[in-house]
PDB file of C-alpha atoms (C1' of nucleotides) in Angstrom:
ATOM      1  CA  MET A 208      63.143 191.090 117.934  1.00 81.00           C
ATOM      2  CA  GLU A 209      64.981 193.660 119.664  1.00 82.00           C
ATOM      3  CA  PHE A 210      64.553 197.146 118.898  1.00 81.00           C
ATOM      4  CA  LYS A 211      66.822 200.394 119.085  1.00 82.00           C
ATOM      5  CA  ASP A 212      65.161 203.333 120.821  1.00 74.00           C
ATOM      6  CA  SER A 213      66.509 205.631 118.243  1.00 68.00           C
ATOM      7  CA  LYS A 214      63.618 204.970 116.151  1.00 78.00           C
ATOM      8  CA  GLY A 215      59.914 204.146 116.210  1.00 83.00           C
ATOM      9  CA  ILE A 216      59.485 200.023 116.407  1.00 90.00           C
ATOM     10  CA  PHE A 217      56.689 200.019 113.374  1.00 92.00           C
ATOM     11  CA  GLN A 218      59.242 201.536 111.376  1.00 91.00           C
ATOM     12  CA  GLN A 219      61.910 199.172 112.397  1.00 93.00           C
ATOM     13  CA  ILE A 220      59.307 196.465 111.841  1.00 95.00           C
ATOM     14  CA  ALA A 221      58.681 197.561 108.511  1.00 95.00           C
ATOM     15  CA  ASP A 222      62.354 197.652 107.775  1.00 94.00           C
ATOM     16  CA  ASN A 223      62.820 194.237 108.895  1.00 95.00           C
ATOM     17  CA  ILE A 224      59.735 192.877 106.728  1.00 96.00           C
ATOM     18  CA  CYS A 225      61.196 194.683 103.746  1.00 96.00           C
ATOM     19  CA  GLU A 226      64.769 193.320 104.156  1.00 95.00           C
ATOM     20  CA  LYS A 227      62.983 189.786 104.186  1.00 96.00           C
ATOM     21  CA  ILE A 228      60.946 190.703 101.123  1.00 96.00           C
ATOM     22  CA  ILE A 229      64.212 191.721  99.301  1.00 94.00           C
ATOM     23  CA  SER A 230      66.105 188.683 100.696  1.00 92.00           C
ATOM     24  CA  GLY A 231      63.169 186.643  99.302  1.00 93.00           C
ATOM     25  CA  GLU A 232      62.002 185.488 102.503  1.00 95.00           C
ATOM     26  CA  TYR A 233      59.040 186.567 101.969  1.00 96.00           C
ATOM     27  CA  PRO A 234      58.466 185.892  98.344  1.00 96.00           C
ATOM     28  CA  VAL A 235      56.258 188.156  95.651  1.00 97.00           C
ATOM     29  CA  PHE A 236      52.360 187.120  95.842  1.00 96.00           C
ATOM     30  CA  SER A 237      53.041 185.274  99.245  1.00 96.00           C
ATOM     31  CA  LYS A 238      51.220 185.864 102.330  1.00 96.00           C
ATOM     32  CA  ILE A 239      53.258 187.452 105.295  1.00 96.00           C
ATOM     33  CA  PRO A 240      52.193 186.466 108.698  1.00 96.00           C
ATOM     34  CA  SER A 241      49.021 187.860 110.007  1.00 96.00           C
ATOM     35  CA  VAL A 242      48.899 190.834 112.527  1.00 96.00           C
ATOM     36  CA  ARG A 243      48.301 188.866 115.556  1.00 95.00           C
ATOM     37  CA  GLU A 244      50.839 186.142 114.339  1.00 96.00           C
ATOM     38  CA  GLN A 245      53.515 188.888 113.805  1.00 95.00           C
ATOM     39  CA  ALA A 246      52.644 190.474 116.976  1.00 95.00           C
ATOM     40  CA  ALA A 247      53.535 187.824 118.898  1.00 94.00           C
ATOM     41  CA  VAL A 248      56.801 186.755 117.129  1.00 94.00           C
ATOM     42  CA  MET A 249      58.114 190.510 117.277  1.00 94.00           C
ATOM     43  CA  GLY A 250      56.581 190.949 120.880  1.00 94.00           C
ATOM     44  CA  VAL A 251      54.825 193.579 120.574  1.00 95.00           C
ATOM     45  CA  ASN A 252      51.148 194.875 120.725  1.00 95.00           C
ATOM     46  CA  HIS A 253      49.004 193.965 117.685  1.00 95.00           C
ATOM     47  CA  ASN A 254      48.132 197.354 117.120  1.00 95.00           C
ATOM     48  CA  THR A 255      51.574 198.319 116.381  1.00 95.00           C
ATOM     49  CA  ILE A 256      51.827 195.717 113.843  1.00 96.00           C
ATOM     50  CA  MET A 257      48.663 196.909 112.031  1.00 95.00           C
ATOM     51  CA  ARG A 258      50.167 200.376 111.985  1.00 94.00           C
ATOM     52  CA  THR A 259      53.290 198.986 110.023  1.00 96.00           C
ATOM     53  CA  TYR A 260      51.099 196.916 107.901  1.00 96.00           C
ATOM     54  CA  MET A 261      49.334 199.947 106.865  1.00 94.00           C
ATOM     55  CA  GLU A 262      52.231 201.991 106.209  1.00 93.00           C
ATOM     56  CA  LEU A 263      53.633 199.153 103.804  1.00 95.00           C
ATOM     57  CA  GLN A 264      50.234 198.992 102.222  1.00 95.00           C
ATOM     58  CA  ARG A 265      50.244 202.683 101.756  1.00 93.00           C
ATOM     59  CA  GLU A 266      53.709 202.169  99.758  1.00 93.00           C
ATOM     60  CA  ASN A 267      52.446 199.458  97.711  1.00 94.00           C
ATOM     61  CA  ILE A 268      54.701 196.922  99.295  1.00 96.00           C
ATOM     62  CA  ILE A 269      52.247 194.857 100.612  1.00 97.00           C
ATOM     63  CA  ASN A 270      48.155 194.826 100.052  1.00 95.00           C
ATOM     64  CA  ASN A 271      45.306 193.034 101.776  1.00 93.00           C
ATOM     65  CA  GLN A 272      42.218 191.323 101.450  1.00 91.00           C
ATOM     66  CA  ARG A 273      39.801 191.379 104.430  1.00 89.00           C
ATOM     67  CA  GLY A 274      39.504 188.470 106.438  1.00 92.00           C
ATOM     68  CA  ILE A 275      42.496 186.658 104.452  1.00 95.00           C
ATOM     69  CA  GLY A 276      45.671 188.102 105.315  1.00 96.00           C
ATOM     70  CA  TYR A 277      48.488 190.704 103.896  1.00 97.00           C
ATOM     71  CA  PHE A 278      50.315 189.756 100.688  1.00 97.00           C
ATOM     72  CA  VAL A 279      53.310 191.142  99.139  1.00 97.00           C
ATOM     73  CA  THR A 280      52.726 192.992  95.743  1.00 97.00           C
ATOM     74  CA  GLU A 281      54.327 192.030  92.641  1.00 96.00           C
ATOM     75  CA  GLU A 282      56.349 195.512  92.757  1.00 96.00           C
ATOM     76  CA  ALA A 283      57.332 195.339  96.170  1.00 97.00           C
ATOM     77  CA  PRO A 284      61.040 194.311  95.674  1.00 97.00           C
ATOM     78  CA  GLN A 285      61.675 196.698  92.885  1.00 96.00           C
ATOM     79  CA  ARG A 286      59.826 199.571  94.929  1.00 95.00           C
ATOM     80  CA  ILE A 287      61.926 198.880  98.026  1.00 96.00           C
ATOM     81  CA  VAL A 288      65.042 198.402  96.563  1.00 96.00           C
ATOM     82  CA  GLN A 289      64.420 201.996  94.750  1.00 94.00           C
ATOM     83  CA  LEU A 290      63.266 203.439  97.572  1.00 93.00           C
ATOM     84  CA  ARG A 291      66.361 202.415  99.813  1.00 94.00           C
ATOM     85  CA  LYS A 292      69.030 203.249  97.046  1.00 96.00           C
ATOM     86  CA  GLU A 293      67.391 207.012  96.850  1.00 95.00           C
ATOM     87  CA  GLU A 294      67.697 207.273 100.623  1.00 93.00           C
ATOM     88  CA  PHE A 295      71.091 205.576 100.496  1.00 96.00           C
ATOM     89  CA  PHE A 296      72.498 208.199  97.677  1.00 97.00           C
ATOM     90  CA  ARG A 297      71.002 210.955  99.450  1.00 95.00           C
ATOM     91  CA  HIS A 298      71.470 210.665 103.093  1.00 92.00           C
ATOM     92  CA  GLU A 299      73.741 207.590 104.156  1.00 94.00           C
ATOM     93  CA  MET A 300      76.401 207.633 101.531  1.00 97.00           C
ATOM     94  CA  PRO A 301      76.958 211.517 102.291  1.00 96.00           C
ATOM     95  CA  GLU A 302      76.811 211.169 106.113  1.00 94.00           C
ATOM     96  CA  PHE A 303      79.193 208.389 105.716  1.00 96.00           C
ATOM     97  CA  ILE A 304      81.867 210.213 103.936  1.00 97.00           C
ATOM     98  CA  ARG A 305      81.291 212.842 106.417  1.00 94.00           C
ATOM     99  CA  GLN A 306      82.127 210.991 109.202  1.00 93.00           C
ATOM    100  CA  VAL A 307      85.384 209.743 107.576  1.00 96.00           C
ATOM    101  CA  LYS A 308      86.204 213.290 107.019  1.00 94.00           C
ATOM    102  CA  LEU A 309      85.567 214.240 110.607  1.00 92.00           C
ATOM    103  CA  LEU A 310      87.337 211.493 111.870  1.00 93.00           C
ATOM    104  CA  ASN A 311      90.152 211.962 109.612  1.00 93.00           C
ATOM    105  CA  LEU A 312      90.443 208.353 109.114  1.00 96.00           C
ATOM    106  CA  SER A 313      93.740 207.185 107.340  1.00 95.00           C
ATOM    107  CA  GLN A 314      93.851 204.982 103.946  1.00 96.00           C
ATOM    108  CA  GLU A 315      95.012 202.169 106.538  1.00 95.00           C
ATOM    109  CA  GLU A 316      91.918 202.281 108.855  1.00 96.00           C
ATOM    110  CA  LEU A 317      89.894 202.296 105.702  1.00 96.00           C
ATOM    111  CA  LYS A 318      91.222 199.441 104.228  1.00 96.00           C
ATOM    112  CA  PRO A 319      88.804 196.684 105.577  1.00 96.00           C
ATOM    113  CA  LEU A 320      86.117 199.019 104.227  1.00 97.00           C
ATOM    114  CA  PHE A 321      87.748 198.917 100.902  1.00 96.00           C
ATOM    115  CA  ASP A 322      88.184 195.079 100.682  1.00 96.00           C
ATOM    116  CA  GLN A 323      84.546 194.534 101.721  1.00 95.00           C
ATOM    117  CA  LEU A 324      83.239 196.953  98.927  1.00 95.00           C
ATOM    118  CA  ASN A 325      85.645 195.514  96.381  1.00 93.00           C
ATOM    119  CA  LYS A 326      83.872 192.250  96.637  1.00 88.00           C
ATOM    120  CA  GLN A 327      80.785 193.771  95.313  1.00 79.00           C
ATOM    121  CA  PRO A 328      79.939 193.042  91.488  1.00 75.00           C
TER     122      PRO A 328
ATOM    123  CA  MET B1327      68.535 224.209 114.494  1.00 83.00           C
ATOM    124  CA  GLU B1328      66.738 221.596 112.814  1.00 84.00           C
ATOM    125  CA  PHE B1329      66.246 218.026 114.605  1.00 83.00           C
ATOM    126  CA  LYS B1330      65.488 214.468 113.121  1.00 84.00           C
ATOM    127  CA  ASP B1331      62.656 212.613 114.792  1.00 76.00           C
ATOM    128  CA  SER B1332      65.062 209.469 114.629  1.00 71.00           C
ATOM    129  CA  LYS B1333      67.119 210.520 117.740  1.00 81.00           C
ATOM    130  CA  GLY B1334      66.367 212.595 121.196  1.00 85.00           C
ATOM    131  CA  ILE B1335      67.041 216.257 120.702  1.00 92.00           C
ATOM    132  CA  PHE B1336      69.489 216.175 123.692  1.00 93.00           C
ATOM    133  CA  GLN B1337      71.527 213.718 121.791  1.00 92.00           C
ATOM    134  CA  GLN B1338      71.639 215.403 118.478  1.00 94.00           C
ATOM    135  CA  ILE B1339      72.907 218.366 120.300  1.00 95.00           C
ATOM    136  CA  ALA B1340      75.430 216.521 122.032  1.00 96.00           C
ATOM    137  CA  ASP B1341      76.683 215.613 118.781  1.00 95.00           C
ATOM    138  CA  ASN B1342      76.403 218.895 117.253  1.00 96.00           C
ATOM    139  CA  ILE B1343      78.929 220.196 120.183  1.00 96.00           C
ATOM    140  CA  CYS B1344      81.111 217.440 119.744  1.00 96.00           C
ATOM    141  CA  GLU B1345      81.503 218.254 116.184  1.00 95.00           C
ATOM    142  CA  LYS B1346      82.329 222.139 117.191  1.00 96.00           C
ATOM    143  CA  ILE B1347      84.909 220.749 119.512  1.00 96.00           C
ATOM    144  CA  ILE B1348      86.550 218.633 117.389  1.00 94.00           C
ATOM    145  CA  SER B1349      86.177 221.087 114.401  1.00 92.00           C
ATOM    146  CA  GLY B1350      87.904 223.706 116.691  1.00 94.00           C
ATOM    147  CA  GLU B1351      84.931 225.913 116.820  1.00 95.00           C
ATOM    148  CA  TYR B1352      85.037 225.600 120.765  1.00 96.00           C
ATOM    149  CA  PRO B1353      88.627 225.241 121.663  1.00 97.00           C
ATOM    150  CA  VAL B1354      89.998 223.169 124.417  1.00 97.00           C
ATOM    151  CA  PHE B1355      89.549 225.027 127.631  1.00 96.00           C
ATOM    152  CA  SER B1356      87.123 227.659 126.262  1.00 96.00           C
ATOM    153  CA  LYS B1357      83.729 228.450 127.415  1.00 96.00           C
ATOM    154  CA  ILE B1358      80.867 226.999 125.761  1.00 97.00           C
ATOM    155  CA  PRO B1359      77.663 228.802 125.699  1.00 97.00           C
ATOM    156  CA  SER B1360      75.461 228.875 128.967  1.00 96.00           C
ATOM    157  CA  VAL B1361      72.642 226.776 129.364  1.00 96.00           C
ATOM    158  CA  ARG B1362      70.027 229.212 128.579  1.00 95.00           C
ATOM    159  CA  GLU B1363      72.011 230.762 125.717  1.00 96.00           C
ATOM    160  CA  GLN B1364      72.285 227.631 124.112  1.00 96.00           C
ATOM    161  CA  ALA B1365      68.606 226.922 124.845  1.00 96.00           C
ATOM    162  CA  ALA B1366      67.766 230.175 122.940  1.00 95.00           C
ATOM    163  CA  VAL B1367      69.726 229.421 119.988  1.00 95.00           C
ATOM    164  CA  MET B1368      68.931 225.807 119.765  1.00 95.00           C
ATOM    165  CA  GLY B1369      65.316 226.594 120.077  1.00 95.00           C
ATOM    166  CA  VAL B1370      64.868 224.026 122.857  1.00 96.00           C
ATOM    167  CA  ASN B1371      63.884 224.095 126.824  1.00 96.00           C
ATOM    168  CA  HIS B1372      66.796 224.853 128.851  1.00 96.00           C
ATOM    169  CA  ASN B1373      66.471 221.664 130.604  1.00 95.00           C
ATOM    170  CA  THR B1374      67.126 219.696 127.419  1.00 96.00           C
ATOM    171  CA  ILE B1375      70.357 221.660 127.294  1.00 96.00           C
ATOM    172  CA  MET B1376      70.955 220.782 130.829  1.00 96.00           C
ATOM    173  CA  ARG B1377      70.834 217.107 129.991  1.00 95.00           C
ATOM    174  CA  THR B1378      72.889 217.604 127.119  1.00 96.00           C
ATOM    175  CA  TYR B1379      75.345 219.192 129.269  1.00 96.00           C
ATOM    176  CA  MET B1380      75.285 216.908 131.900  1.00 95.00           C
ATOM    177  CA  GLU B1381      75.738 213.884 129.763  1.00 94.00           C
ATOM    178  CA  LEU B1382      79.010 215.738 128.048  1.00 96.00           C
ATOM    179  CA  GLN B1383      80.059 216.487 131.659  1.00 95.00           C
ATOM    180  CA  ARG B1384      79.814 212.460 132.455  1.00 94.00           C
ATOM    181  CA  GLU B1385      81.780 211.770 129.449  1.00 94.00           C
ATOM    182  CA  ASN B1386      84.431 214.223 130.590  1.00 95.00           C
ATOM    183  CA  ILE B1387      83.838 216.378 127.366  1.00 97.00           C
ATOM    184  CA  ILE B1388      83.143 219.427 129.385  1.00 97.00           C
ATOM    185  CA  ASN B1389      83.378 220.467 132.938  1.00 95.00           C
ATOM    186  CA  ASN B1390      81.596 223.096 134.817  1.00 93.00           C
ATOM    187  CA  GLN B1391      82.065 225.652 137.288  1.00 91.00           C
ATOM    188  CA  ARG B1392      78.957 226.621 139.409  1.00 90.00           C
ATOM    189  CA  GLY B1393      77.850 230.351 138.569  1.00 92.00           C
ATOM    190  CA  ILE B1394      80.422 230.514 135.923  1.00 95.00           C
ATOM    191  CA  GLY B1395      79.797 228.117 133.383  1.00 96.00           C
ATOM    192  CA  TYR B1396      80.623 224.798 131.386  1.00 97.00           C
ATOM    193  CA  PHE B1397      84.257 224.350 129.817  1.00 97.00           C
ATOM    194  CA  VAL B1398      85.527 222.326 127.269  1.00 97.00           C
ATOM    195  CA  THR B1399      88.192 219.986 128.924  1.00 97.00           C
ATOM    196  CA  GLU B1400      91.791 219.523 127.614  1.00 96.00           C
ATOM    197  CA  GLU B1401      90.991 215.682 126.808  1.00 96.00           C
ATOM    198  CA  ALA B1402      87.689 216.334 124.835  1.00 97.00           C
ATOM    199  CA  PRO B1403      88.678 216.089 121.427  1.00 97.00           C
ATOM    200  CA  GLN B1404      90.855 213.219 121.907  1.00 96.00           C
ATOM    201  CA  ARG B1405      88.020 211.603 123.853  1.00 96.00           C
ATOM    202  CA  ILE B1406      85.353 212.242 121.288  1.00 96.00           C
ATOM    203  CA  VAL B1407      87.485 211.079 118.290  1.00 96.00           C
ATOM    204  CA  GLN B1408      88.207 207.978 120.141  1.00 95.00           C
ATOM    205  CA  LEU B1409      84.596 207.292 120.827  1.00 93.00           C
ATOM    206  CA  ARG B1410      83.515 207.952 117.690  1.00 95.00           C
ATOM    207  CA  LYS B1411      86.192 206.041 116.215  1.00 96.00           C
ATOM    208  CA  GLU B1412      84.778 202.870 118.455  1.00 95.00           C
ATOM    209  CA  GLU B1413      81.416 203.494 117.163  1.00 93.00           C
ATOM    210  CA  PHE B1414      82.286 203.851 113.579  1.00 96.00           C
ATOM    211  CA  PHE B1415      83.958 200.639 113.547  1.00 97.00           C
ATOM    212  CA  ARG B1416      81.515 198.983 115.458  1.00 95.00           C
ATOM    213  CA  HIS B1417      78.305 199.793 113.990  1.00 92.00           C
ATOM    214  CA  GLU B1418      78.253 202.463 111.465  1.00 94.00           C
ATOM    215  CA  MET B1419      80.859 200.902 109.179  1.00 97.00           C
ATOM    216  CA  PRO B1420      79.172 197.222 109.243  1.00 96.00           C
ATOM    217  CA  GLU B1421      76.037 198.644 108.856  1.00 94.00           C
ATOM    218  CA  PHE B1422      76.960 200.847 105.737  1.00 96.00           C
ATOM    219  CA  ILE B1423      78.555 197.626 104.078  1.00 97.00           C
ATOM    220  CA  ARG B1424      75.496 195.772 104.968  1.00 94.00           C
ATOM    221  CA  GLN B1425      73.165 198.127 103.053  1.00 93.00           C
ATOM    222  CA  VAL B1426      75.811 198.074 100.022  1.00 96.00           C
ATOM    223  CA  LYS B1427      75.433 194.382  99.809  1.00 94.00           C
ATOM    224  CA  LEU B1428      71.775 194.140 100.558  1.00 92.00           C
ATOM    225  CA  LEU B1429      71.098 196.630  97.653  1.00 93.00           C
ATOM    226  CA  ASN B1430      73.519 195.063  95.656  1.00 93.00           C
ATOM    227  CA  LEU B1431      75.081 197.946  94.700  1.00 96.00           C
ATOM    228  CA  SER B1432      77.479 198.197  91.505  1.00 95.00           C
ATOM    229  CA  GLN B1433      81.364 199.302  91.180  1.00 95.00           C
ATOM    230  CA  GLU B1434      79.684 201.738  88.788  1.00 95.00           C
ATOM    231  CA  GLU B1435      77.359 203.077  91.343  1.00 96.00           C
ATOM    232  CA  LEU B1436      79.725 202.959  94.052  1.00 96.00           C
ATOM    233  CA  LYS B1437      82.204 204.980  92.034  1.00 96.00           C
ATOM    234  CA  PRO B1438      81.661 208.418  93.598  1.00 96.00           C
ATOM    235  CA  LEU B1439      82.109 206.941  97.293  1.00 97.00           C
ATOM    236  CA  PHE B1440      85.590 205.486  96.243  1.00 96.00           C
ATOM    237  CA  ASP B1441      86.351 209.060  94.665  1.00 96.00           C
ATOM    238  CA  GLN B1442      85.882 210.722  97.976  1.00 95.00           C
ATOM    239  CA  LEU B1443      87.421 208.449 100.126  1.00 95.00           C
ATOM    240  CA  ASN B1444      90.532 208.304  98.207  1.00 93.00           C
ATOM    241  CA  LYS B1445      90.798 212.105  98.896  1.00 89.00           C
ATOM    242  CA  GLN B1446      91.558 211.156 102.445  1.00 79.00           C
ATOM    243  CA  PRO B1447      95.230 211.072 103.507  1.00 76.00           C
TER     244      PRO B1447
ATOM    245  C1'  DT C1352      25.909 176.605 109.196  1.00 83.07           C
ATOM    246  C1'  DG C1353      29.291 177.109 112.131  1.00 83.07           C
ATOM    247  C1'  DC C1354      33.914 177.757 113.423  1.00 83.07           C
ATOM    248  C1'  DA C1355      38.412 179.082 113.354  1.00 83.07           C
ATOM    249  C1'  DG C1356      41.396 182.582 111.438  1.00 83.07           C
ATOM    250  C1'  DT C1357      41.626 187.129 109.383  1.00 83.07           C
ATOM    251  C1'  DG C1358      41.729 192.316 109.377  1.00 83.07           C
ATOM    252  C1'  DT C1359      39.501 196.693 111.963  1.00 83.07           C
ATOM    253  C1'  DA C1360      38.002 199.730 115.043  1.00 83.07           C
ATOM    254  C1'  DC C1361      37.613 201.684 119.489  1.00 83.07           C
ATOM    255  C1'  DT C1362      38.648 203.052 124.236  1.00 83.07           C
ATOM    256  C1'  DA C1363      41.791 203.531 128.114  1.00 83.07           C
ATOM    257  C1'  DG C1364      46.003 203.569 130.147  1.00 83.07           C
ATOM    258  C1'  DA C1365      51.354 203.847 130.555  1.00 83.07           C
ATOM    259  C1'  DT C1366      55.705 205.815 129.307  1.00 83.07           C
ATOM    260  C1'  DC C1367      58.730 208.932 127.561  1.00 83.07           C
ATOM    261  C1'  DA C1368      60.826 213.292 125.674  1.00 83.07           C
ATOM    262  C1'  DC C1369      60.113 217.498 125.849  1.00 83.07           C
ATOM    263  C1'  DT C1370      58.161 221.947 126.883  1.00 83.07           C
ATOM    264  C1'  DA C1371      56.959 225.584 130.518  1.00 83.07           C
ATOM    265  C1'  DT C1372      57.434 228.102 134.154  1.00 83.07           C
ATOM    266  C1'  DA C1373      59.442 229.135 138.454  1.00 83.07           C
ATOM    267  C1'  DA C1374      62.223 229.489 142.079  1.00 83.07           C
ATOM    268  C1'  DC C1375      66.952 229.035 144.249  1.00 83.07           C
ATOM    269  C1'  DA C1376      72.168 229.247 144.759  1.00 83.07           C
ATOM    270  C1'  DG C1377      76.722 230.139 143.133  1.00 83.07           C
ATOM    271  C1'  DT C1378      80.129 233.845 141.167  1.00 83.07           C
ATOM    272  C1'  DA C1379      81.996 237.954 139.077  1.00 83.07           C
ATOM    273  C1'  DA C1380      82.033 242.733 138.556  1.00 83.07           C
ATOM    274  C1'  DA C1381      80.143 247.365 139.058  1.00 83.07           C
TER     275       DA C1381
ATOM    276  C1'  DT D1262      76.042 245.237 148.344  1.00 83.07           C
ATOM    277  C1'  DT D1263      73.666 244.981 144.297  1.00 83.07           C
ATOM    278  C1'  DT D1264      73.008 243.317 139.990  1.00 83.07           C
ATOM    279  C1'  DA D1265      73.453 240.405 136.299  1.00 83.07           C
ATOM    280  C1'  DC D1266      75.050 236.671 134.777  1.00 83.07           C
ATOM    281  C1'  DT D1267      75.918 231.455 135.457  1.00 83.07           C
ATOM    282  C1'  DG D1268      74.210 226.707 137.048  1.00 83.07           C
ATOM    283  C1'  DT D1269      70.407 223.576 139.610  1.00 83.07           C
ATOM    284  C1'  DT D1270      66.243 221.757 140.849  1.00 83.07           C
ATOM    285  C1'  DA D1271      61.386 221.103 140.951  1.00 83.07           C
ATOM    286  C1'  DT D1272      56.537 220.825 139.284  1.00 83.07           C
ATOM    287  C1'  DA D1273      53.317 220.339 136.114  1.00 83.07           C
ATOM    288  C1'  DG D1274      51.498 219.722 131.235  1.00 83.07           C
ATOM    289  C1'  DT D1275      51.472 218.239 126.700  1.00 83.07           C
ATOM    290  C1'  DG D1276      51.924 215.108 122.561  1.00 83.07           C
ATOM    291  C1'  DA D1277      53.375 211.120 120.403  1.00 83.07           C
ATOM    292  C1'  DT D1278      54.418 206.132 120.756  1.00 83.07           C
ATOM    293  C1'  DC D1279      53.288 201.785 122.367  1.00 83.07           C
ATOM    294  C1'  DT D1280      50.394 198.925 125.021  1.00 83.07           C
ATOM    295  C1'  DA D1281      46.060 196.095 126.844  1.00 83.07           C
ATOM    296  C1'  DG D1282      41.766 194.587 126.206  1.00 83.07           C
ATOM    297  C1'  DT D1283      38.037 194.232 123.891  1.00 83.07           C
ATOM    298  C1'  DA D1284      34.401 193.869 120.123  1.00 83.07           C
ATOM    299  C1'  DC D1285      32.888 193.453 115.465  1.00 83.07           C
ATOM    300  C1'  DA D1286      32.989 192.082 110.651  1.00 83.07           C
ATOM    301  C1'  DC D1287      34.691 189.225 106.407  1.00 83.07           C
ATOM    302  C1'  DT D1288      36.199 184.913 104.478  1.00 83.07           C
ATOM    303  C1'  DG D1289      37.490 180.324 103.816  1.00 83.07           C
ATOM    304  C1'  DC D1290      36.547 175.503 105.045  1.00 83.07           C
ATOM    305  C1'  DA D1291      34.476 171.473 107.413  1.00 83.07           C
TER     306       DA D1291
END
DNA sequence: TGCAGTGTACTAGATCACTATAACAGTAAA
DNA sequence: TTTACTGTTATAGTGATCTAGTACACTGCA
């Protein structure tokens, strides 16, 4: 996996896992890759994955059974979407609007954006 | 100034200065605060400001006269807007759209966004 | 019981961003 | 010339993050 240096690696991995959960790649109740396996896949140290998993566990997105592995909780998808929506409306959307105004983008330039957003249900 | 820990401080200061330039707070050809003064205002070390200024100089947004200070270049506002537009269309907008789709936001939830964007000329 | 795979914990070290501090050099103006 | 600004450079130290490596404990299964 490639990482931006604008954010902690463990946070990026957490985001990545969360997206796999809400996209269905990691279904509810399923076991996610072990700390060591994930570390190998991501190309990072297993301690870094450990930190990621502990964070996600603290947020009740995964839970673990010692000696067995980590599992996606039943409430995970709902929690992730909820947390992300809050973040989206509190920060990302206002910042996005601020950018548009600061750059003084025209309706013409924004047309592709509208086209994409209008595809939403 | 408050800083997010998601990005280097020097980069956030550079962004801040760029916004002051395109908003007109730092007009073309004007002298911007000295390294030490800016450091005091921002509450950081002057080496950090030095790094910021060197970056901005590398991008031809400011230039300097040793012993006198740093000045906004004539082409600065245009360059900043151009660089930011490129960045916006290459990364921020696609990422924003990706988020909207991932969170499966409804037209209803997006209405405030449309309202804001339609205010653009 | 033994083994393989799992989580967990610990120490040590590398790297990076930023800070703290100092010293040096150019410019303008009194 | 002196003073008070400027930029510039250098060294050392701190804190956070991530890596490297090791060791230990738990679980399921052959």
